[in-house]
Rosetta silent file (secondary structure, phi, psi, omega in degrees, C-alpha in Angstrom):
SEQUENCE: MTNDALDLTPLRNALARLNEGWERYQKDTTDTQIRDGLIQRFEFTYEISHKMLKRYLKATSANAAEFDEMSFQDLIRTGHERGLLLHGWPQWRVYREMRAKTSHTYDEDVALEVVAGIPDFQREAAFLLQKLESGKA
SCORE:     score description
SCORE:     0.000 S_00000001
   1 L     0.000  119.170 -166.058   79.279   85.889   77.393 S_00000001
   2 L   -90.383  115.197  158.885   82.525   84.481   76.039 S_00000001
   3 L   -53.021    8.809  172.178   85.896   86.282   77.038 S_00000001
   4 L   -73.770  -82.399 -113.807   86.629   87.555   73.314 S_00000001
   5 L   -88.286  -13.400  150.830   83.727   89.927   74.238 S_00000001
   6 L  -114.456  109.635  163.951   85.346   91.979   77.739 S_00000001
   7 L   -56.363  128.671 -156.780   88.835   92.793   76.580 S_00000001
   8 L  -127.794   17.621 -154.097   90.317   91.745   80.261 S_00000001
   9 H   -89.243  -17.842  172.138   94.111   93.157   78.914 S_00000001
  10 H   -73.267  -70.740  163.231   93.555   95.828   81.278 S_00000001
  11 H   -28.084  -41.144 -164.466   93.169   93.658   84.026 S_00000001
  12 H   -81.435  -58.653 -157.192   95.711   91.168   83.419 S_00000001
  13 H   -76.023  -38.724  154.414   98.324   93.758   82.789 S_00000001
  14 H   -66.625  -15.467  171.982   97.583   95.315   85.884 S_00000001
  15 H  -106.710   -5.298  154.827   97.825   92.948   88.498 S_00000001
  16 H   -50.153  -57.797 -161.764  101.013   91.742   86.168 S_00000001
  17 H   -71.676  -26.069 -174.914  102.360   95.174   87.237 S_00000001
  18 H   -54.493  -61.893 -164.773  100.720   94.682   90.999 S_00000001
  19 H   -68.964   -4.588  159.572  102.769   91.331   91.352 S_00000001
  20 H   -84.305  -45.700  167.766  105.371   92.730   90.193 S_00000001
  21 H   -36.024  -50.572  163.494  105.662   95.439   92.145 S_00000001
  22 H   -44.339  -56.424 -167.340  105.104   93.238   95.396 S_00000001
  23 H   -55.468  -51.180 -174.806  108.072   91.123   94.306 S_00000001
  24 H   -46.576  -60.697 -167.804  110.289   94.339   93.927 S_00000001
  25 H   -46.737  -52.918  169.382  108.800   95.643   97.088 S_00000001
  26 L   -51.774  -24.820  156.301  110.045   92.539   98.935 S_00000001
  27 L   -69.933  -38.862  178.159  113.567   92.894   98.218 S_00000001
  28 L  -122.508   54.038 -150.808  113.575   96.064   99.713 S_00000001
  29 L   -70.145   20.223  140.682  110.770   97.017  102.007 S_00000001
  30 L  -101.107   23.326 -165.474  112.849  100.312  102.836 S_00000001
  31 L   -90.171   81.629 -170.497  112.540  101.349   99.589 S_00000001
  32 L   -57.795  -36.554 -136.358  109.812  104.369  100.243 S_00000001
  33 L   -88.280  -18.626  175.567  110.014  105.451   96.632 S_00000001
  34 H   -80.049  -26.735  177.602  109.205  101.366   95.525 S_00000001
  35 H   -98.320   10.490  142.614  106.581  101.223   98.007 S_00000001
  36 H   -55.222  -70.204  177.078  104.896  104.287   96.598 S_00000001
  37 H   -65.410  -20.714  157.894  104.834  102.861   93.107 S_00000001
  38 L   -61.790  -44.021 -172.584  103.290  100.004   94.852 S_00000001
  39 H   -63.411  -49.197 -169.691  100.489  101.625   96.277 S_00000001
  40 H   -64.717   -1.129 -179.038   99.901  103.789   92.776 S_00000001
  41 H   -86.754  -56.687 -178.112   99.901   99.836   91.441 S_00000001
  42 H   -87.719  -27.661 -176.843   97.391   98.544   93.412 S_00000001
  43 H   -53.074  -38.643  176.902   95.024  101.753   93.255 S_00000001
  44 H   -52.577  -37.387 -162.850   95.046  101.181   89.192 S_00000001
  45 H   -74.972  -58.259 -172.738   94.370   97.716   89.882 S_00000001
  46 H   -65.217  -11.416 -158.507   91.528   98.031   92.363 S_00000001
  47 H   -97.784  -85.818 -150.825   89.625  101.054   90.088 S_00000001
  48 H   -63.188   10.759  159.357   89.974   98.465   86.857 S_00000001
  49 H   -80.060  -38.509  178.375   88.761   95.508   88.967 S_00000001
  50 H   -83.001  -19.598  175.582   85.325   96.898   89.942 S_00000001
  51 H   -79.409  -46.532  166.582   85.155   98.199   86.367 S_00000001
  52 H   -25.978  -97.142  169.576   85.757   95.126   85.049 S_00000001
  53 H   -13.806  -57.288 -151.476   83.441   93.371   87.437 S_00000001
  54 H   -74.749  -66.910 -178.589   80.667   96.192   86.583 S_00000001
  55 H   -56.870  -12.541 -178.994   80.967   95.315   82.785 S_00000001
  56 H   -84.543  -38.772  168.781   80.749   91.621   83.109 S_00000001
  57 H   -60.785  -31.495 -149.132   77.610   92.256   85.033 S_00000001
  58 L   -89.743  -26.548 -160.466   76.358   94.672   82.617 S_00000001
  59 L   -76.908  -32.522 -160.195   77.557   92.143   79.737 S_00000001
  60 L  -146.006   60.609  173.793   75.565   89.187   80.903 S_00000001
  61 L  -133.014  138.793  169.020   72.422   90.706   82.551 S_00000001
  62 L   -68.342  -21.753 -178.202   69.262   90.730   81.468 S_00000001
  63 L  -114.778   94.481  169.659   68.541   94.260   82.535 S_00000001
  64 H   -65.322  -25.727 -168.724   71.943   96.154   81.935 S_00000001
  65 H   -96.068   11.224  162.605   70.961   99.292   83.271 S_00000001
  66 H   -60.779  -35.162 -173.037   70.216   98.199   86.395 S_00000001
  67 H   -54.015  -34.939 -178.372   73.941   98.037   87.222 S_00000001
  68 H   -46.525  -36.530 -171.182   74.383  102.188   86.158 S_00000001
  69 H  -110.186   15.203  169.620   72.037  103.173   89.399 S_00000001
  70 L   -90.250  147.102  176.859   73.518  100.231   91.532 S_00000001
  71 L   -73.073 -176.550 -162.405   75.825  101.210   94.539 S_00000001
  72 H   -90.299  -39.756  153.086   79.219  100.148   94.428 S_00000001
  73 H   -17.683  -58.136 -174.688   78.056   97.962   97.597 S_00000001
  74 H   -70.877  -67.577  173.462   75.669   96.317   95.956 S_00000001
  75 H   -36.147  -44.212  177.803   77.667   95.564   92.812 S_00000001
  76 H   -86.697  -19.570  177.503   80.215   93.773   94.763 S_00000001
  77 H   -73.081  -33.105  161.523   77.861   91.958   96.490 S_00000001
  78 H   -72.225   -7.285 -172.017   76.338   90.659   93.496 S_00000001
  79 H   -90.836   -2.758 -169.009   79.479   89.951   91.686 S_00000001
  80 L  -101.069  -11.087 -178.306   80.434   87.784   95.078 S_00000001
  81 L   -90.299  -20.474 -157.673   76.813   85.986   94.904 S_00000001
  82 L  -114.584   20.083  158.586   77.660   85.042   91.307 S_00000001
  83 L   102.404   -8.508  165.879   80.946   83.628   92.206 S_00000001
  84 L   -55.762  -30.577 -148.021   83.313   86.269   90.878 S_00000001
  85 L  -126.546  139.301  152.048   84.672   87.881   93.869 S_00000001
  86 L   -56.142  -40.337 -145.693   86.374   85.642   96.524 S_00000001
  87 L  -128.331  161.241  178.113   85.580   87.488   99.322 S_00000001
  88 L   -98.365 -154.206 -168.261   81.947   90.071   99.693 S_00000001
  89 H   -78.932  -10.528  172.376   81.457   93.798  100.904 S_00000001
  90 H   -47.415  -64.134 -175.242   82.869   92.948  104.157 S_00000001
  91 H   -73.851  -34.337  179.559   86.270   92.644  102.795 S_00000001
  92 H   -76.378  -41.323 -177.130   85.784   95.004   99.557 S_00000001
  93 H   -80.162    1.042 -168.260   85.146   97.570  102.007 S_00000001
  94 H   -90.790  -30.308 -166.850   88.318   97.041  103.627 S_00000001
  95 H  -100.882   -9.165 -177.729   89.686   97.622  100.191 S_00000001
  96 H   -79.682  -63.434 -173.966   87.554  100.477   99.321 S_00000001
  97 H   -53.063  -19.887 -128.040   89.182  102.350  102.836 S_00000001
  98 H  -131.536  -39.166  176.099   92.581  100.885  101.743 S_00000001
  99 H   -72.841  -67.565 -170.079   91.914  102.917   98.056 S_00000001
 100 H   -33.055  -34.592  170.953   90.735  105.957   99.939 S_00000001
 101 L   -90.219   -0.685 -175.584   93.707  106.411  101.965 S_00000001
 102 L   -83.898    7.655  151.022   96.458  106.154   99.180 S_00000001
 103 L   -87.062   14.772  160.802   96.408  109.744   98.965 S_00000001
 104 L  -122.108   35.237  173.888   98.449  109.939  102.204 S_00000001
 105 L   -53.169  -17.412 -170.293  100.747  107.939  101.515 S_00000001
 106 L   -50.769  -42.366 -159.871  103.051  110.738  102.464 S_00000001
 107 L   -78.973  105.281 -168.389  102.275  109.261  106.134 S_00000001
 108 H   -98.969   38.630  173.636  104.041  106.797  106.667 S_00000001
 109 H   -84.627  -44.875 -166.896  102.022  104.509  109.032 S_00000001
 110 H   -70.319  -28.598  163.370   98.973  104.718  106.459 S_00000001
 111 H   -66.881  -38.198  154.211  101.320  103.516  103.893 S_00000001
 112 H   -91.366   39.829  156.820  102.081  100.585  105.536 S_00000001
 113 H   -96.895  -51.868 -159.389   98.681   99.734  106.321 S_00000001
 114 H   -68.656  -25.334 -176.481   97.824   99.993  102.634 S_00000001
 115 H   -85.346    1.204 -164.175  100.607   97.767  101.517 S_00000001
 116 H   -85.125  -59.809  178.151  100.017   95.609  104.534 S_00000001
 117 H   -51.176  -56.175 -160.884   96.533   94.858  102.505 S_00000001
 118 H   -48.767  -38.103 -165.241   97.772   94.113   99.014 S_00000001
 119 H   -71.273  -25.399 -178.947   98.508   90.666   99.136 S_00000001
 120 H   -61.224  -43.472 -169.694   94.883   89.751  100.115 S_00000001
 121 H   -70.527   -2.522  168.013   93.929   92.433   97.183 S_00000001
 122 H  -119.205    3.958  163.176   95.876   90.476   94.847 S_00000001
 123 H   -88.669  -32.447  165.129   94.348   86.952   95.852 S_00000001
 124 H   -69.751  -38.354  167.873   91.174   88.888   94.973 S_00000001
 125 H   -67.364  -41.864 -155.349   92.103   90.324   91.493 S_00000001
 126 H   -91.335  -24.301  177.094   93.853   87.328   90.321 S_00000001
 127 H   -80.214  -32.867  142.587   90.785   85.493   91.264 S_00000001
 128 H   -32.214  -68.615 -164.739   88.470   87.827   89.600 S_00000001
 129 H   -63.905  -48.618 -179.516   90.667   88.030   86.180 S_00000001
 130 H   -63.161   -9.186 -162.786   90.381   83.880   86.523 S_00000001
 131 H  -101.842  -62.437  164.284   86.672   83.882   86.849 S_00000001
 132 H   -46.828  -51.415  166.617   86.547   86.314   83.798 S_00000001
 133 H   -58.075  -58.611  173.681   88.724   84.522   81.880 S_00000001
 134 H   -41.827  -26.682 -162.885   86.821   81.166   82.381 S_00000001
 135 L    41.974   33.126  177.000   83.555   83.002   81.225 S_00000001
 136 L  -107.354   36.747 -176.914   82.116   80.272   84.169 S_00000001
 137 L   -87.727    0.000    0.000   80.891   82.820   86.465 S_00000001
């Protein structure tokens, strides 16, 4: 599959916005408005990342329908087995838990916990994007 067949623009843009948000947050980690925006950027980058992974796996599979029925956990395992992800299910479970907590960003401790995990996720999403762009998964 060539990278032309899968439009990676949404993932590329989401990751760029997440990176911009991280840089801005680092300038003033006490700014809760910037922090909350960073968490929102994490949310949509996370969502786009696993959706792009699924689209790629479906497009490169002999049986695309199998991915419609596949659990999220198995989707991540398959992506990791195919070299598309830096980490497997244990780390992605952490990202998923972070995402689940994002609706509680009014809680200072929860918000800080989510933000603390963002750099690891940035590396994961950048790795996925690089693999999808290269088409060498």
